[in-house]
Coordinates of C-alpha atoms in Angstrom, one line a residue:
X1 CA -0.9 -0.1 -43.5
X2 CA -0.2 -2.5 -41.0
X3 CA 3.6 -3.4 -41.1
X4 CA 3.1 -7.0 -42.5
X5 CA 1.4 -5.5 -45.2
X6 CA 4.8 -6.2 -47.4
X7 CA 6.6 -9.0 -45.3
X8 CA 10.5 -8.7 -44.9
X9 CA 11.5 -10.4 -47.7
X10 CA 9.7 -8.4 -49.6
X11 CA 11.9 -8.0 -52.5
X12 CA 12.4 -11.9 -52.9
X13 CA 10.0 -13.1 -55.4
X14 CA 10.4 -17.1 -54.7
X15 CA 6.8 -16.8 -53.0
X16 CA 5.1 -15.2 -55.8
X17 CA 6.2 -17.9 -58.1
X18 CA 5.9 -20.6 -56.2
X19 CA 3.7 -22.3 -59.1
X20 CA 2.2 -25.9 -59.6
X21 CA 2.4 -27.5 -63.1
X22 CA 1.8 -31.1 -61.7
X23 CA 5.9 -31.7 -62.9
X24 CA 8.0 -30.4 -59.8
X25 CA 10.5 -29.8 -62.7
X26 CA 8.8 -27.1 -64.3
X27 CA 8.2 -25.3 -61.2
X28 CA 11.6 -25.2 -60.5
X29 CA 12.6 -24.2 -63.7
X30 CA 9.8 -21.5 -63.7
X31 CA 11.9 -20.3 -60.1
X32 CA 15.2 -20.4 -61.9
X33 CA 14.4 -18.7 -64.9
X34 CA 12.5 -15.5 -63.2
X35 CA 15.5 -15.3 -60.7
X36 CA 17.1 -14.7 -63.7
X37 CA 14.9 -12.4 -65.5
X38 CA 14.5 -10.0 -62.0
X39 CA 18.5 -9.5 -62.1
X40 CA 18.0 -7.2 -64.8
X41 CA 14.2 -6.6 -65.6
X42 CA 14.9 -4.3 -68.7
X43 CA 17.7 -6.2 -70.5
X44 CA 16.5 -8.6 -73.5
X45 CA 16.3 -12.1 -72.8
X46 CA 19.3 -13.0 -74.3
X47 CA 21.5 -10.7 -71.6
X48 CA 19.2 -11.9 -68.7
X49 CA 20.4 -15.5 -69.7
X50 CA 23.8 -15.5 -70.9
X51 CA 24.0 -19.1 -70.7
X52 CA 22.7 -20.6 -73.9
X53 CA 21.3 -23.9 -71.9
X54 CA 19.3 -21.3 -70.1
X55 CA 17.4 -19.4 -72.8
X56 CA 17.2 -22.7 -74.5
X57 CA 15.0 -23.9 -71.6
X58 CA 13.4 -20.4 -71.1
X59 CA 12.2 -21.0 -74.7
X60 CA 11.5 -24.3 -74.4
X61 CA 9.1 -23.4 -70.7
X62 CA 7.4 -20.4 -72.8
X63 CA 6.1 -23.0 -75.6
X64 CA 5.3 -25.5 -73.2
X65 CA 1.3 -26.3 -73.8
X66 CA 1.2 -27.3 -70.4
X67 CA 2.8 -24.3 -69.0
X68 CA -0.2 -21.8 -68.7
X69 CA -1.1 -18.0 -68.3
X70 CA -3.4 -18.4 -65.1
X71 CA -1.0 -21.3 -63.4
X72 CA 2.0 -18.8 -63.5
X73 CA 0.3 -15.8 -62.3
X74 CA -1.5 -17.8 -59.5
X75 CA 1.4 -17.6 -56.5
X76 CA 1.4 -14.0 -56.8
X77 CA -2.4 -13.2 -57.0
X78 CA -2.4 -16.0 -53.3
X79 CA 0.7 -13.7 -52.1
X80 CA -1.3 -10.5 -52.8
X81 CA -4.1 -11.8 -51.0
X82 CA -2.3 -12.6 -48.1
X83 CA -1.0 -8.9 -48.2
X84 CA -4.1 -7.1 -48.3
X85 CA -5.1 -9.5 -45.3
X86 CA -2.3 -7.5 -43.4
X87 CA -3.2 -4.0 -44.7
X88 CA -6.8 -3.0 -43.2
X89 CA -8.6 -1.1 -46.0
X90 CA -7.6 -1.5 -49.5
X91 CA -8.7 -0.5 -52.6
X92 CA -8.5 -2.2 -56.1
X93 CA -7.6 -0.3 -59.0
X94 CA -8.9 -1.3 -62.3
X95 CA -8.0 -0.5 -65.9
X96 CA -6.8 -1.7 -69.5
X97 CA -3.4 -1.4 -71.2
X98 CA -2.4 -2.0 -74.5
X99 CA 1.0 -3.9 -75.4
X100 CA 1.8 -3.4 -78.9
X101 CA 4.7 -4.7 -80.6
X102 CA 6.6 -3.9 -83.9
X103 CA 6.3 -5.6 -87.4
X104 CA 9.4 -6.3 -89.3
X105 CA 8.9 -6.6 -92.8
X106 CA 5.6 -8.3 -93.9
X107 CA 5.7 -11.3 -91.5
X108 CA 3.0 -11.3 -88.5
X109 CA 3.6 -12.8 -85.0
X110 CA 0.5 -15.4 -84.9
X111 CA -2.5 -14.4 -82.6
X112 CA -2.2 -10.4 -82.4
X113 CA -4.3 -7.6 -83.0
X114 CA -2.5 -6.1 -86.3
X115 CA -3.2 -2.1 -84.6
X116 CA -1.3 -0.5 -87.4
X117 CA 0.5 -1.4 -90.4
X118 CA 3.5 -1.1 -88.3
X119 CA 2.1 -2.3 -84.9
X120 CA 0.4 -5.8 -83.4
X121 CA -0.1 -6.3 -79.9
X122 CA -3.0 -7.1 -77.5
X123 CA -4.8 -5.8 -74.2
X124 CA -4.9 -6.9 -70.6
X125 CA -7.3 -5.7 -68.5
X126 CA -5.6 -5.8 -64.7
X127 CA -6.9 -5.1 -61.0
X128 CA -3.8 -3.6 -58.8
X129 CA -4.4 -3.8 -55.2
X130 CA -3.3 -1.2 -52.9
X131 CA -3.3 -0.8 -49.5
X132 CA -4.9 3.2 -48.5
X133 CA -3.2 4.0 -45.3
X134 CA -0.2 4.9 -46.4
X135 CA -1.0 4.2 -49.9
X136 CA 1.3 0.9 -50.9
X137 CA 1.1 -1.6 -54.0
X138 CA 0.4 -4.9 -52.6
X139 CA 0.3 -7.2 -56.3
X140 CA -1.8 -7.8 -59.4
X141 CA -5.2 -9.7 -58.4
X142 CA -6.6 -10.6 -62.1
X143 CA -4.9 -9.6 -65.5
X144 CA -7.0 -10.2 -68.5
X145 CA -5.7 -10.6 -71.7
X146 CA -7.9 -9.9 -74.7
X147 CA -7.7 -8.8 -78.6
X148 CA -9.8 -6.8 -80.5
X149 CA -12.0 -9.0 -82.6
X150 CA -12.2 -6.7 -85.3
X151 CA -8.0 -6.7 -85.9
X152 CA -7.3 -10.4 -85.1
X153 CA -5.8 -11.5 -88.8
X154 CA -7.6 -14.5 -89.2
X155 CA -9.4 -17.4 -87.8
X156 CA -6.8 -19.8 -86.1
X157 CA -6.1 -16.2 -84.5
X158 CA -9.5 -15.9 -83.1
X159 CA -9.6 -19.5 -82.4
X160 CA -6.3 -19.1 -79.9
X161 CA -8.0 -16.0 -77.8
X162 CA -11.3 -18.3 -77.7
X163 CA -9.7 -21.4 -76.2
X164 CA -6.9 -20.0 -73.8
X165 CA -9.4 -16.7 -72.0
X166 CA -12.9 -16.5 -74.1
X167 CA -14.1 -13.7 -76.0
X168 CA -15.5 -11.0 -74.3
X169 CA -19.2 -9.9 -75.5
X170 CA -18.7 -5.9 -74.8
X171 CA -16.4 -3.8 -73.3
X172 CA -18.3 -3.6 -69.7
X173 CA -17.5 -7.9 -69.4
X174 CA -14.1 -7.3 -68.6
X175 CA -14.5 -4.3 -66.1
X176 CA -17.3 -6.6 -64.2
X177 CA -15.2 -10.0 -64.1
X178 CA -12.7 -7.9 -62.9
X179 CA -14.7 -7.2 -59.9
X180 CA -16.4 -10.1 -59.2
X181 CA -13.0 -11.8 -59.3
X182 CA -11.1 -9.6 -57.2
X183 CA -13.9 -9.2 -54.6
X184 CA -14.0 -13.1 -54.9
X185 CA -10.6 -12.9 -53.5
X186 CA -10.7 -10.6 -51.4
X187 CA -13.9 -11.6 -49.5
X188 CA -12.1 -12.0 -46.2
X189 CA -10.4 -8.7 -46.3
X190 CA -12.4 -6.4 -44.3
X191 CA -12.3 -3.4 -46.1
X192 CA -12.4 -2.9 -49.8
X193 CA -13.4 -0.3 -52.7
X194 CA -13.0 -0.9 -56.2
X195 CA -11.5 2.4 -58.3
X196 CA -12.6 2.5 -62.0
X197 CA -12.4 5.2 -64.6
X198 CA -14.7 6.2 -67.2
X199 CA -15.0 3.1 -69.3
X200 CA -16.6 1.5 -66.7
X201 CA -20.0 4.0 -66.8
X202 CA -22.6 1.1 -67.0
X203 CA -25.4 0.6 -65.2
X204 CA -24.6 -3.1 -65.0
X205 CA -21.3 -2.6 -63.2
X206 CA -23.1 -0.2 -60.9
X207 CA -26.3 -2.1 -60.1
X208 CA -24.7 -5.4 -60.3
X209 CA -22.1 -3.7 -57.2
X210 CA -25.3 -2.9 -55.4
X211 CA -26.4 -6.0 -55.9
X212 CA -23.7 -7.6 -54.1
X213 CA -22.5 -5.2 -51.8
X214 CA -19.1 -4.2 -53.9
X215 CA -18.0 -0.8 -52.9
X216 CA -17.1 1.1 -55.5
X217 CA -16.2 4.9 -57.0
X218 CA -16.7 5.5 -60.5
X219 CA -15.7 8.2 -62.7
X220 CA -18.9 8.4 -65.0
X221 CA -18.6 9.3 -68.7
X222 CA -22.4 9.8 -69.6
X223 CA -24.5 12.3 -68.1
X224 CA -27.4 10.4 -67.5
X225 CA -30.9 11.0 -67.0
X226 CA -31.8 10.9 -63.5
X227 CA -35.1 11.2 -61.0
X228 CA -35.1 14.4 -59.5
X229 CA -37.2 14.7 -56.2
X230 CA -40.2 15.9 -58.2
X231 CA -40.3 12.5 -59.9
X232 CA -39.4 13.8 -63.5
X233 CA -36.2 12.7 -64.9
X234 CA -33.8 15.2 -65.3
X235 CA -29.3 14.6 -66.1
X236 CA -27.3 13.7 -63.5
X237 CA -25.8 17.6 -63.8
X238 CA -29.1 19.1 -63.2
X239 CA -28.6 18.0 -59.4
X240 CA -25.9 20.2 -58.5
X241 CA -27.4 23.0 -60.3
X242 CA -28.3 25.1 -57.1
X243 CA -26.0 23.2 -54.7
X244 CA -23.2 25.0 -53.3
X245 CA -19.6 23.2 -52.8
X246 CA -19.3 21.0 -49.4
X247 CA -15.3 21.4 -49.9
X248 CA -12.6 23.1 -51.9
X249 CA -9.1 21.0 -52.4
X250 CA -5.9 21.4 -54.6
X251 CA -5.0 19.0 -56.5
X252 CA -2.0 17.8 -58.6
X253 CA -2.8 17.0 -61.8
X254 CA -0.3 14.6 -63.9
X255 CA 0.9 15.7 -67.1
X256 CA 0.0 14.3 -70.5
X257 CA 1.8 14.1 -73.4
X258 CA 1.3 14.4 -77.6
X259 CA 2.5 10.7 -78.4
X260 CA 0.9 7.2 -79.3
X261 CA -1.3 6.1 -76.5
X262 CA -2.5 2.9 -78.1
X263 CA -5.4 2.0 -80.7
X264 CA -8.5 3.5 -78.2
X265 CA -9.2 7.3 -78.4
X266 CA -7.2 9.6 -77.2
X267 CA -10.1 12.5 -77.3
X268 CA -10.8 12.1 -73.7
X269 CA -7.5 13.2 -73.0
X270 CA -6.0 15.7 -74.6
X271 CA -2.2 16.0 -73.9
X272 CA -1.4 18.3 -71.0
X273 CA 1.4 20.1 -68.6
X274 CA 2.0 18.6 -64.9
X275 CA -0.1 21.5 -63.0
X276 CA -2.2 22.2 -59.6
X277 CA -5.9 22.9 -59.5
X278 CA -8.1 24.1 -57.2
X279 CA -11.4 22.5 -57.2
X280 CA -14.3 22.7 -55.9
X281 CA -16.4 19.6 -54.9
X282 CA -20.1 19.0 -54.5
X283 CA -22.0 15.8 -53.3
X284 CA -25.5 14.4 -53.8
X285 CA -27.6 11.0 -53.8
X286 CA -28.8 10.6 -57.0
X287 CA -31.7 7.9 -58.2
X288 CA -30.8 5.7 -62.0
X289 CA -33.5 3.7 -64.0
X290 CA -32.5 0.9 -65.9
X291 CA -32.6 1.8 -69.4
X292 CA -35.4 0.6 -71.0
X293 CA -33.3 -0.9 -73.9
X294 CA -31.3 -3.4 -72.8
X295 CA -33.8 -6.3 -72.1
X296 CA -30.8 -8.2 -71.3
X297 CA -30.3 -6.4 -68.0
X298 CA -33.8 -7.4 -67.2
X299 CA -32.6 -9.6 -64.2
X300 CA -31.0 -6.1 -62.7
X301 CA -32.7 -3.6 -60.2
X302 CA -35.1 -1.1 -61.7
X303 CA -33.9 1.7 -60.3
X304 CA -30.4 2.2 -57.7
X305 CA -29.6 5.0 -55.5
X306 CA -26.4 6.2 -55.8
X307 CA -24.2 8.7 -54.2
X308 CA -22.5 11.3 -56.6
X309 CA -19.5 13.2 -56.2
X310 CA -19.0 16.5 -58.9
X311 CA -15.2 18.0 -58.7
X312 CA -15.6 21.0 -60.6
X313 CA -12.2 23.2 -61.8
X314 CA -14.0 26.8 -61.8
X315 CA -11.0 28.9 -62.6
X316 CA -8.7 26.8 -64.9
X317 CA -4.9 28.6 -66.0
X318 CA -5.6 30.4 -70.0
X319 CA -5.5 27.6 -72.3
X320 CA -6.2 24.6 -69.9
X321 CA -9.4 22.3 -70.0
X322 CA -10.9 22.5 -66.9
X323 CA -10.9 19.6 -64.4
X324 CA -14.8 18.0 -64.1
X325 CA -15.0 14.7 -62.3
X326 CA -18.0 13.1 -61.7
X327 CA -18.1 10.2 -59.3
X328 CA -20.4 7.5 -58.5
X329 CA -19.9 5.5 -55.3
X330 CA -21.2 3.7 -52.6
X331 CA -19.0 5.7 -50.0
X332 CA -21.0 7.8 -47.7
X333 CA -21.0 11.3 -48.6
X334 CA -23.2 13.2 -44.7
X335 CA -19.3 15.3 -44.2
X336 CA -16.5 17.1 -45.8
X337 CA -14.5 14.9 -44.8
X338 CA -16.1 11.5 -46.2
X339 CA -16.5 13.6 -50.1
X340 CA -12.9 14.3 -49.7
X341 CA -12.1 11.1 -48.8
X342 CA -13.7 10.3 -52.1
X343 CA -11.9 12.0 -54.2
X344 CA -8.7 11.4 -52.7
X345 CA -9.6 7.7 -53.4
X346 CA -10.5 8.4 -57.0
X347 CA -6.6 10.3 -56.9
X348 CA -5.0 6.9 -56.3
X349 CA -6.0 5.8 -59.6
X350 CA -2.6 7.1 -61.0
X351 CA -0.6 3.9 -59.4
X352 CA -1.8 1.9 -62.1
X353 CA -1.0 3.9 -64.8
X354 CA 2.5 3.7 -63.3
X355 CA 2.6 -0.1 -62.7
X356 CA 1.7 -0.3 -66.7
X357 CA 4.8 1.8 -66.8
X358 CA 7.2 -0.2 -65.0
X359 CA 5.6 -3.2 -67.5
X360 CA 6.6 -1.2 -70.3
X361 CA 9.7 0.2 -69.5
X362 CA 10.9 -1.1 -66.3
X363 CA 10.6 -4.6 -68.1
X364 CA 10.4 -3.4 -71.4
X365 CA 8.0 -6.0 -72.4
X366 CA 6.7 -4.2 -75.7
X367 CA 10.7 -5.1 -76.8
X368 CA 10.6 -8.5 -76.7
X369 CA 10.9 -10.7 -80.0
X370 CA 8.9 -13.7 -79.0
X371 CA 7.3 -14.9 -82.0
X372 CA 3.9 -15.6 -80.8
X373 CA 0.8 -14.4 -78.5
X374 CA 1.4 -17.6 -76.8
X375 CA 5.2 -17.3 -75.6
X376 CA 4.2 -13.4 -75.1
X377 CA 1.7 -14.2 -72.5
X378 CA 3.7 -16.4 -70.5
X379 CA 6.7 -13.9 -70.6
X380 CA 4.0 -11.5 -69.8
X381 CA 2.4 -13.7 -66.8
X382 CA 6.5 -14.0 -65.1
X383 CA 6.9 -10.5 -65.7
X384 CA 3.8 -8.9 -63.8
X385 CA 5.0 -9.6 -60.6
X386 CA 8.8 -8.2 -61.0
X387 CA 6.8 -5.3 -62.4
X388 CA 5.0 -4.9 -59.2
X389 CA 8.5 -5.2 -57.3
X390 CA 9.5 -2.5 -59.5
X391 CA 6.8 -0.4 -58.5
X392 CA 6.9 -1.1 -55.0
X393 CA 10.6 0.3 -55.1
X394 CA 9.8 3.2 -56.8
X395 CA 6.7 4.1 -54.8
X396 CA 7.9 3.4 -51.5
X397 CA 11.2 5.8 -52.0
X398 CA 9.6 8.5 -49.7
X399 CA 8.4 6.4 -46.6
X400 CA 9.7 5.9 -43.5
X401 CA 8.9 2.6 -43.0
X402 CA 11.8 0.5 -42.1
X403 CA 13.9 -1.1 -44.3
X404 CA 13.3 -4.5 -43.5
X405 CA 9.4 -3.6 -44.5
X406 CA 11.1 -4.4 -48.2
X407 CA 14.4 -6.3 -48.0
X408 CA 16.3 -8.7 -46.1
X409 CA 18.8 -8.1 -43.3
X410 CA 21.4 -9.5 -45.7
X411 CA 20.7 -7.0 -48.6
X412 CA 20.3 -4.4 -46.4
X413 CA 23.8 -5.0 -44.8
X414 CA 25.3 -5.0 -47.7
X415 CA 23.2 -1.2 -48.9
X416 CA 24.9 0.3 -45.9
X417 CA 28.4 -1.3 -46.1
X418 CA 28.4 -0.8 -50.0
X419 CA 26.6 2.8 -50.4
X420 CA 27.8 4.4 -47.3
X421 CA 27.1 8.3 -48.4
X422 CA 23.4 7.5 -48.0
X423 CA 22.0 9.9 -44.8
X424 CA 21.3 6.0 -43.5
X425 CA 18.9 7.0 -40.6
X426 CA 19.7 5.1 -36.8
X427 CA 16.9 2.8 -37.9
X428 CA 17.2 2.5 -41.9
X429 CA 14.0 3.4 -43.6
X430 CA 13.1 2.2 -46.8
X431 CA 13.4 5.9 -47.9
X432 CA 17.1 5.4 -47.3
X433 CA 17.2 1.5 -49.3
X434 CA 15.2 3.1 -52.3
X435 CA 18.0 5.9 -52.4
X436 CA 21.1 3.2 -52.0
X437 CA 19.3 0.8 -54.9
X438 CA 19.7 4.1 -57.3
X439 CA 23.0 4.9 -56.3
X440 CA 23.9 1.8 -57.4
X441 CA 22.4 1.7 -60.4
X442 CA 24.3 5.2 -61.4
X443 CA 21.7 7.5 -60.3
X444 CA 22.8 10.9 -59.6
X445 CA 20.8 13.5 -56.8
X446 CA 20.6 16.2 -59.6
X447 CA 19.2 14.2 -61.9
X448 CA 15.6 14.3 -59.7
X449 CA 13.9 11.1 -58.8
X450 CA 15.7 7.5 -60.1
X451 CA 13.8 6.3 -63.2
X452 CA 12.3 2.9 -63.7
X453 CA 16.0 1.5 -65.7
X454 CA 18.6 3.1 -62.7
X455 CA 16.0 1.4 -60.3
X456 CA 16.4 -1.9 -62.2
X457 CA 20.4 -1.6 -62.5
X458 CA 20.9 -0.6 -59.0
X459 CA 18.2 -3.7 -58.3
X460 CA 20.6 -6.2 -60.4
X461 CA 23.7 -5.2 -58.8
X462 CA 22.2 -5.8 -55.3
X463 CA 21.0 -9.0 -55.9
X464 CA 24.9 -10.1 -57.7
X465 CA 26.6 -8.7 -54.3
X466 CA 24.2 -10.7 -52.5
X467 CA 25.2 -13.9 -54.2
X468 CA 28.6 -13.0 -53.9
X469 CA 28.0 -12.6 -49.9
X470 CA 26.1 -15.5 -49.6
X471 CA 29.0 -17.6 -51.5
X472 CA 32.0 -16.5 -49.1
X473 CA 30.0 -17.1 -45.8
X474 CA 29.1 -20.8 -47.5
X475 CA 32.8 -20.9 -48.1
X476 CA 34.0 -19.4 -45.0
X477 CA 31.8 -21.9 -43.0
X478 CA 32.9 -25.0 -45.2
X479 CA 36.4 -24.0 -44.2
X480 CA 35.3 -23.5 -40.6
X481 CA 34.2 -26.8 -40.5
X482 CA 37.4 -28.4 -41.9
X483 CA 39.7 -26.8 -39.3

């Protein structure tokens, strides 16, 4: 990643919400209030605004009709951009989250999914973009909130989803304007691949990426039917039947646990301990028809070549599923070291189930009481980039880029004047900020790596010193001035 990548200041979120309403007023309360909000990401909005003219106007911006979901977001999707402009190849990580919400007593917050009889929420489909080399997250490109039609309560709560983001026909629309949105964006960056899981096995996403050159990999779900060199069709699996593996890798494998994991199906993935596997991995271009019933995809090629990408877990531990991926991309697959490459790409699809995380819990947005989808979605919209701050911190704790990659010169004088046990290298790395921010926030070394709340505590106390600091020297220099 070229060192611009994340600029100096790169904790300071006045860029990514740098936000146009058409009344200057409610861009600089939109400023104010997440300033606000960041000290403390996890706190309720009450304690993040302690003065009561605060969350009054906080309230009063989230039921604004002229405040919107899009306009807030907007600053940071441009500041991404301008990131992955930096970064030389990135890749786009796509995939859906639910955010549910408890019901107290009989009464319904207007405009969510009821999930359960104890549970409403909604969806949002987001793209995360991430630099490759080192592997960085560089901001949200598209979020796309969305309900289940089938749990909205009632009309007026259909009608709300239909007027502020559309319906979506099918499950593959959001996966697809994901993509064409984000490749949209990103058209100037000169090297991009899009990462999606197995919900996004269609033959339209695929052959509409042909179509227009998106690079993709694809973890497919369906074993389709396929044209073997003979001509007859045959499943996808049949082509690696005789092959032998190109490359073996270990890989770590995350661990997954027996607890709600939202209203989709949870069959796919059983729960699971954190482990290694040793895999071996098999490549081969592989030729798709269209199916024959879905007229609608008529205006698609009839056939696309593919490459294809089988990780294959031959010897899993007693007890354990094995590990089968299979992967469709556009990525060349002639050596080793481009299948590998391939997989390691797929790998990196675990950042955005963390940044969903640091949504969750690092902002603890399924805690809020807002009464409505509406004042949700804008708390949701102002809290997606201090999410990606969040993650940034977090992800970047083992780097040895420099410090001022991520903070200021200011914060980071005050990390080495306030935390001086750190090992503070002769040039501080952000290794040795990410450490300091814990230790501030109460972390302690035998308690493993800082969790997503010490981050944020250690995060809020930085920023109060720095207002502090920045207070005396205006003093000091008003004094100065006098004399």
């Amino acid at each position: 990643m070229a060192s611009g990548a994340v600029q100096g200041d790169g904790f300071d979120l006045r860029n990514e919400f740098a936000a146009d309403f058409g009344d200057p007023r409610l861009s600089q309360r939109l400023q104010l209030l997440v300033e606000a909000l960041s000290r403390n990401p996890s706190a309720s909005f009450p304690e993040q605004l302690r003065d009561p003219s605060q969350l009054e106007s906080f309230y009063r911006f989230i039921r604004n009709p002229r405040v919107e979901f899009g306009d807030v977001l907007e600053p940071h999707q441009l500041a991404t951009v301008e990131r992955a402009m930096t970064a030389g190849e990135v890749a786009v990580i796509h995939d859906t989250t639910d955010f549910g919400f408890p019901i107290y007593g009989d009464t319904l917050r207007p405009g969510l999914c009821k999930f359960s009889r104890k549970r409403q929420g909604f969806l949002t489909h987001a793209s995360l973009v991430v630099s490759t080399a080192p592997v960085c997250p560089l901001g949200v490109l598209s979020a796309q909130p969305f309900p289940y039609q089938s749990q909205l309560p009632n009309a007026a709560s259909k009608r709300f989803w239909q007027q502020s983001f559309g319906l979506m026909k099918s499950t593959y629309d959001r996966w697809l304007k994901g993509v064409r949105q984000t490749a949209a964006l990103l058209e100037n960056v000169p090297s991009v691949v899009h990462l999606m899981d197995r919900e996004a096995d269609s033959y339209e996403i695929l052959a509409d990426s042909e179509m227009h050159g998106t690079r993709y990999v694809v973890r497919l779900t369906y074993d389709r039917r396929s044209e073997i060199p003979s001509g007859e069709l045959a499943y996808i699996s049949a082509n690696f039947v005789d092959l032998k593996p190109v490359a073996t890798r270990v890989i770590e494998l995350g661990a997954r646990y027996e607890k709600p994991r939202g209203p989709r199906s949870r069959d796919a993935q059983p729960p699971r301990p954190r482990r290694t596997a040793a895999v071996d991995v098999y490549a081969s271009a592989v030729t798709l028809q269209r199916p024959k019933k879905r007229p609608e995809w008529s205006h698609l090629p009839a056939k696309i070549t593919i490459n294809v990408v089988r990780v294959v877990e031959p010897s899993p531990p007693k007890g354990e599923e094995p590990v089968t991926w299979t992967l469709a991309t556009t990525e060349p697959i002639d050596t080793p070291s481009e299948v590998l490459r391939i997989v390691d790409l797929y790998r990196m699809r675990w950042l955005i189930e963390e940044y969903f995380k640091a949504v969750k819990t690092g902002c603890s947005f399924e805690k809020r009481q807002l009464e409505s989808a509406q004042s949700l979605l804008i708390a949701l919209a102002m809290l997606l980039p201090i999410a990606w701050r969040l993650l940034l911190l977090r992800h970047l704790g083992d780097t040895t880029l420099s410090a001022e990659t991520v903070v200021s010169k200011t914060q980071l004088q005050i990390l080495r004047s306030e935390v001086p046990k750190v090992s503070w290298e002769q040039i501080p790395t952000v290794s040795n900020v990410h450490m300091a921010i814990a230790r501030l926030g109460g972390h302690l070394r035998n308690n493993g790596p800082p969790g997503w709340q010490v981050l944020g505590r250690g995060f809020t106390r930085l920023l109060e010193m720095e207002r502090g600091w920045l207070a005396a020297l205006k003093a000091h220099k008003r004094t100065c001035d006098q004399s």
